[in-house]
Amino acid sequence: MILDTRQKTKFNLRPIKQSFAVSYNYEIHFTQNLFSVKNPTLAQTIAADGEKKPKKIVAVVDGGLLEFCPDLLQQITNYANFYAEVLTLAVEPMLVPGGEAAKNDPMLLEQIHQLVEAAGICRHSYLLGIGGGAVLDLIGYAAATAHRGVRLIRIPTTVLAQNDSGIGVKNGINAFGKKNFLGTFAPPYAVINDSAFLSTLCDRDWRSGIAEAIKVALIKDASFFDFIHEHTTVLTRRDMHTMQQLIYRCAQLHLEHIAGGDPFEKGSSRPLDFGHWAAHKLEQLTNYNLRHGEAVAIGIALDSTYSYLLGWLTHAELQQILHTLAALGFQLYVPELAETSSLFRGLTEFREHLGGELTLTLLQHIGKGIEVHEVNLSLYKQAISLLHDFR
Amino acid sequence: MILDTRQKTKFNLRPIKQSFAVSYNYEIHFTQNLFSVKNPTLAQTIAADGEKKPKKIVAVVDGGLLEFCPDLLQQITNYANFYAEVLTLAVEPMLVPGGEAAKNDPMLLEQIHQLVEAAGICRHSYLLGIGGGAVLDLIGYAAATAHRGVRLIRIPTTVLAQNDSGIGVKNGINAFGKKNFLGTFAPPYAVINDSAFLSTLCDRDWRSGIAEAIKVALIKDASFFDFIHEHTTVLTRRDMHTMQQLIYRCAQLHLEHIAGGDPFEKGSSRPLDFGHWAAHKLEQLTNYNLRHGEAVAIGIALDSTYSYLLGWLTHAELQQILHTLAALGFQLYVPELAETSSLFRGLTEFREHLGGELTLTLLQHIGKGIEVHEVNLSLYKQAISLLHDFR
């Protein structure tokens, strides 16, 4: 007996219906050398709040940056001194380890909360988060939960963080061995993308972030995919101007998607996770030897091949996708793909994380995603075999 | 030099402006004996999600309830068995201590997270939180942060939780000795107010929740204040019908305020905190011997008297407010009010918790709040002295 939900009962007064909307507005700035005192972007962002100045700020910094930017902490201090009428460093910047380690140590979360408390940061003061995607996920979670949310200015320092994870609305840390088990949806106060940080990246990190651009191009914008396809050589030669164009367009597409859809993911649809069910599982199966973007590239290759086998992508389109990924230097196959019983558990875990019905995005053609709710595992095995034999 | 925020710089590409709104909708149901198998309210609430059934649910229960409702856990199990096509108890209900203790032990938060993980609760399953305001604050924080937010059905069991804390959008726990230092804004999936729980309350808890109704009446609805004023005798005699009317109207006013204003408190204005700056401080100064509602009653008396001294409330209005509070059995004076140097630190802490400019709500007249940003401490001392001599 499934209940008639319209049934009235003798027990009840009329329910009160609550209904409201909350607006979110933030800007993503693109700049170079943000802590040069000649660059007013950060100070302008804070000055624009229209509130009494100077504002307290606290910086939490990805410790991995100091290897390549040894003067970063000094630059932050100098910047705060120069713009002292707008902002005050309430305490010394705090360093956190870079990479996934930042999301695996619950003490770091508590330490950031302690910092907010000790520095007297309130909902109208600012936390600056400076680092890669994992570090920003940690800082974002801490900022969203202290005083029910203090203002966070994200300063992403990798390609991946500047075009994807650092500009969106999610944060999180890992718990119980599960990625992003704890977290919230919490838009930043502002994002400042500084391209100068990108020149410090190793080749793997430079390349890795391009995978998310290919992903969003494939599901939403064929001409952006053409742009990437035509610029693989200059991108591998680390041409900064091309990378800035790529990041800008990728960020635009991500932001449009968030604003136009279901920003806080109340439903089961998540098209931006094209290629991600396998990526998440491959990261784990390789003990995180694959970078996230590297795993996403394989996930894209796999789900594109599967889309081809379903009769949606043409053979020419599939070849164009696989050759673009390969030309950028991505591996398209790892032995863990052959561990299909482990790999396919990734489909279940993907469904469980979001909840509700299994919903995968595949490609109808280049530039157009399509959602499915069922998978054919033997066709997926065939796709893995095609990838194995690619080239 | 305050920056010209319109200044363009050679460093920057054009910023991308992100803008979107997120809608929230939930219902507050009013019922009796919600876990009687004859009462379909809870099952209907879950059935109405339109998703595949049965849905997993996990209950977290205020342990203090079992003293008065020893069969509660058995009733929950029976209910789940009866409505097995709609809902499944994924694990046994978890008990947490009642009262402020629930918000002071960080291990409880982790235990609820563990429960969500072990039970495989996803964003489309349900956590039921059953208890007083403090317990619901803890459960709400856990629910809002597991998987970036699982669905929470709140079942408030006190007057205060049914007309105020349990129906709104906040959650939180205490940390670093500060009330609600950690928390989020997270509307529930639904709220079910069961009046049968109210008959188990001791007189202090019955009375205590009325303070928030008086508060919202004074700032928003003179006729609701008249209703309370005219029903003090039957309320002290614990007339359930009158209490249900009071809770219903108080809930309506709170919900309208949240929906019509700044639900997630991005600004500095918080009119629902009329009387609360002193209340929060008095709770602490009395080592929580005062219930929250008892402290709010004193805070209302103090800020009403101060509003009278400022020339806004008439003497007759002030007398009507103070006599209404006294007739319900509230104390209007505690010796801690005389510790003015400690008490007035409450003003600073009140400002710091919300951030920005100090913003207090006072009364222009009964039914109409007014905001001020400055206080006259010697006038406040005079108000304290008047309260001391009341009657």
CSV table of N, CA and C in Angstrom, one decimal, chain A residues 1-9 11-12, chain B residues 27 29 31-57 75-89 124 126 128 151 153-155 189-192 194:
chain,number,residue,atom,x,y,z
A,1,MET,N,0.8,-1.2,0.0
A,1,MET,CA,0.0,0.0,0.0
A,1,MET,C,0.9,1.2,0.0
A,2,ILE,N,0.9,1.9,-1.2
A,2,ILE,CA,1.6,3.2,-1.2
A,2,ILE,C,0.5,4.2,-0.9
A,3,LEU,N,0.9,5.2,0.0
A,3,LEU,CA,-0.1,6.1,0.6
A,3,LEU,C,-0.5,7.1,-0.5
A,4,ASP,N,-1.8,7.5,-0.3
A,4,ASP,CA,-2.3,8.6,-1.1
A,4,ASP,C,-1.8,9.9,-0.3
A,5,THR,N,-0.9,10.6,-0.9
A,5,THR,CA,-0.3,11.7,-0.1
A,5,THR,C,-1.2,12.9,0.0
A,6,ARG,N,-2.4,12.8,-0.7
A,6,ARG,CA,-3.3,13.9,-0.5
A,6,ARG,C,-4.3,13.7,0.6
A,7,GLN,N,-4.2,12.4,1.1
A,7,GLN,CA,-5.2,12.0,2.2
A,7,GLN,C,-5.1,13.0,3.4
A,8,LYS,N,-6.3,13.5,3.8
A,8,LYS,CA,-6.3,14.3,5.0
A,8,LYS,C,-6.6,13.5,6.2
A,9,THR,N,-6.1,13.9,7.3
A,9,THR,CA,-6.3,13.0,8.5
A,9,THR,C,-6.9,13.9,9.6
A,11,PHE,N,-5.8,14.0,12.5
A,11,PHE,CA,-4.8,14.4,13.4
A,11,PHE,C,-4.3,15.9,13.2
A,12,ASN,N,-4.5,16.4,12.0
A,12,ASN,CA,-3.7,17.5,11.7
A,12,ASN,C,-4.4,18.9,11.5
B,27,GLU,N,7.5,22.0,4.5
B,27,GLU,CA,6.2,22.2,5.2
B,27,GLU,C,6.4,21.9,6.7
B,29,HIS,N,4.3,20.5,9.6
B,29,HIS,CA,3.0,19.7,9.9
B,29,HIS,C,2.7,19.8,11.4
B,31,THR,N,0.5,17.8,14.2
B,31,THR,CA,-0.2,16.5,14.4
B,31,THR,C,-0.2,16.1,15.9
B,32,GLN,N,-0.8,14.9,16.1
B,32,GLN,CA,-0.7,14.3,17.5
B,32,GLN,C,-0.3,12.8,17.3
B,33,ASN,N,0.5,12.4,18.2
B,33,ASN,CA,0.9,10.9,18.2
B,33,ASN,C,1.4,10.5,16.8
B,34,LEU,N,2.5,11.1,16.4
B,34,LEU,CA,3.0,10.8,15.0
B,34,LEU,C,3.4,9.4,14.8
B,35,PHE,N,3.9,8.7,15.8
B,35,PHE,CA,4.3,7.3,15.6
B,35,PHE,C,3.2,6.3,15.8
B,36,SER,N,2.0,6.8,16.0
B,36,SER,CA,0.8,5.8,16.0
B,36,SER,C,0.7,5.3,14.6
B,37,VAL,N,0.5,4.0,14.4
B,37,VAL,CA,0.4,3.5,13.0
B,37,VAL,C,-0.9,4.1,12.3
B,38,LYS,N,-1.8,4.6,13.1
B,38,LYS,CA,-3.0,5.2,12.5
B,38,LYS,C,-2.7,6.6,11.9
B,39,ASN,N,-1.5,7.1,12.2
B,39,ASN,CA,-1.2,8.5,11.8
B,39,ASN,C,-0.2,8.5,10.6
B,40,PRO,N,-0.8,8.8,9.4
B,40,PRO,CA,0.1,8.6,8.2
B,40,PRO,C,1.0,9.8,7.9
B,41,THR,N,1.0,10.8,8.8
B,41,THR,CA,1.7,12.1,8.4
B,41,THR,C,3.2,11.8,8.0
B,42,LEU,N,3.9,11.1,8.8
B,42,LEU,CA,5.4,10.9,8.4
B,42,LEU,C,5.5,10.1,7.1
B,43,ALA,N,4.7,9.0,7.0
B,43,ALA,CA,4.8,8.2,5.9
B,43,ALA,C,4.4,9.0,4.6
B,44,GLN,N,3.4,9.8,4.7
B,44,GLN,CA,3.0,10.6,3.6
B,44,GLN,C,4.0,11.6,3.2
B,45,THR,N,4.7,12.2,4.2
B,45,THR,CA,5.8,13.1,3.9
B,45,THR,C,6.9,12.5,3.1
B,46,ILE,N,7.2,11.3,3.4
B,46,ILE,CA,8.3,10.6,2.7
B,46,ILE,C,7.7,10.1,1.3
B,47,ALA,N,6.5,9.6,1.3
B,47,ALA,CA,5.9,9.1,0.1
B,47,ALA,C,5.8,10.2,-1.0
B,48,ALA,N,5.6,11.4,-0.5
B,48,ALA,CA,5.4,12.5,-1.4
B,48,ALA,C,6.7,12.9,-2.2
B,49,ASP,N,7.8,12.3,-1.9
B,49,ASP,CA,9.0,12.7,-2.7
B,49,ASP,C,9.0,12.2,-4.1
B,50,GLY,N,8.1,11.2,-4.4
B,50,GLY,CA,7.9,10.8,-5.7
B,50,GLY,C,9.0,9.9,-6.2
B,51,GLU,N,9.9,9.4,-5.3
B,51,GLU,CA,11.0,8.6,-5.7
B,51,GLU,C,10.7,7.1,-5.4
B,52,LYS,N,11.6,6.3,-5.9
B,52,LYS,CA,11.4,4.8,-5.7
B,52,LYS,C,11.4,4.5,-4.2
B,53,LYS,N,10.5,3.6,-3.8
B,53,LYS,CA,10.3,3.3,-2.4
B,53,LYS,C,10.7,1.8,-2.2
B,54,PRO,N,10.9,1.3,-0.9
B,54,PRO,CA,10.9,2.1,0.3
B,54,PRO,C,12.2,2.9,0.4
B,55,LYS,N,12.1,4.0,1.2
B,55,LYS,CA,13.2,4.9,1.5
B,55,LYS,C,13.9,4.5,2.8
B,56,LYS,N,15.2,4.6,2.8
B,56,LYS,CA,15.9,4.3,4.1
B,56,LYS,C,15.7,5.5,5.0
B,57,ILE,N,15.5,5.2,6.3
B,57,ILE,CA,15.5,6.3,7.3
B,57,ILE,C,16.3,5.9,8.5
B,75,GLN,N,7.7,2.2,19.3
B,75,GLN,CA,6.7,2.8,18.4
B,75,GLN,C,7.3,3.1,17.1
B,76,ILE,N,8.6,3.6,17.1
B,76,ILE,CA,9.2,3.9,15.8
B,76,ILE,C,9.4,2.7,15.0
B,77,THR,N,9.8,1.6,15.6
B,77,THR,CA,10.0,0.3,14.9
B,77,THR,C,8.7,-0.2,14.4
B,78,ASN,N,7.6,-0.1,15.2
B,78,ASN,CA,6.3,-0.6,14.8
B,78,ASN,C,5.8,0.2,13.6
B,79,TYR,N,6.1,1.5,13.7
B,79,TYR,CA,5.6,2.4,12.6
B,79,TYR,C,6.3,2.0,11.3
B,80,ALA,N,7.6,1.8,11.4
B,80,ALA,CA,8.4,1.5,10.2
B,80,ALA,C,7.9,0.1,9.6
B,81,ASN,N,7.6,-0.8,10.5
B,81,ASN,CA,7.1,-2.1,10.0
B,81,ASN,C,5.7,-1.9,9.3
B,82,PHE,N,4.9,-1.1,9.9
B,82,PHE,CA,3.5,-0.9,9.3
B,82,PHE,C,3.6,-0.2,7.9
B,83,TYR,N,4.5,0.7,7.8
B,83,TYR,CA,4.6,1.5,6.5
B,83,TYR,C,5.9,1.0,5.8
B,84,ALA,N,6.1,-0.3,5.8
B,84,ALA,CA,7.3,-0.9,5.2
B,84,ALA,C,7.4,-0.6,3.7
B,85,GLU,N,6.3,-0.4,3.0
B,85,GLU,CA,6.5,-0.1,1.6
B,85,GLU,C,7.0,1.3,1.3
B,86,VAL,N,6.9,2.1,2.3
B,86,VAL,CA,7.3,3.5,2.1
B,86,VAL,C,8.7,3.8,2.7
B,87,LEU,N,8.9,3.2,3.9
B,87,LEU,CA,10.2,3.5,4.6
B,87,LEU,C,10.7,2.3,5.3
B,88,THR,N,12.1,2.3,5.4
B,88,THR,CA,12.8,1.2,6.1
B,88,THR,C,13.7,1.8,7.1
B,89,LEU,N,13.7,1.3,8.4
B,89,LEU,CA,14.7,1.8,9.4
B,89,LEU,C,16.0,1.1,9.0
B,124,HIS,N,19.2,11.3,-0.9
B,124,HIS,CA,17.8,11.1,-1.1
B,124,HIS,C,17.1,10.2,-0.1
B,126,TYR,N,16.6,9.7,4.4
B,126,TYR,CA,16.1,10.6,5.4
B,126,TYR,C,16.7,10.3,6.8
B,128,LEU,N,15.9,11.3,10.6
B,128,LEU,CA,14.8,11.9,11.5
B,128,LEU,C,15.5,12.4,12.7
B,151,ARG,N,18.7,14.6,3.6
B,151,ARG,CA,17.4,15.1,4.0
B,151,ARG,C,17.2,14.9,5.5
B,153,ILE,N,14.3,15.3,8.5
B,153,ILE,CA,12.9,15.6,8.9
B,153,ILE,C,13.0,15.9,10.4
B,154,ARG,N,12.7,17.1,10.8
B,154,ARG,CA,12.8,17.5,12.2
B,154,ARG,C,11.5,17.2,12.9
B,155,ILE,N,11.6,16.6,14.1
B,155,ILE,CA,10.5,16.3,14.9
B,155,ILE,C,10.7,16.9,16.3
B,189,TYR,N,14.1,19.2,5.4
B,189,TYR,CA,13.2,18.6,4.3
B,189,TYR,C,11.7,18.8,4.7
B,190,ALA,N,11.5,18.6,6.0
B,190,ALA,CA,10.1,18.9,6.5
B,190,ALA,C,10.2,18.9,8.1
B,191,VAL,N,9.2,19.5,8.7
B,191,VAL,CA,9.1,19.5,10.2
B,191,VAL,C,7.8,18.9,10.5
B,192,ILE,N,7.7,18.1,11.6
B,192,ILE,CA,6.5,17.5,12.1
B,192,ILE,C,6.4,17.9,13.6
B,194,ASP,N,4.5,17.5,16.9
B,194,ASP,CA,3.6,16.6,17.5
B,194,ASP,C,3.2,17.1,18.9
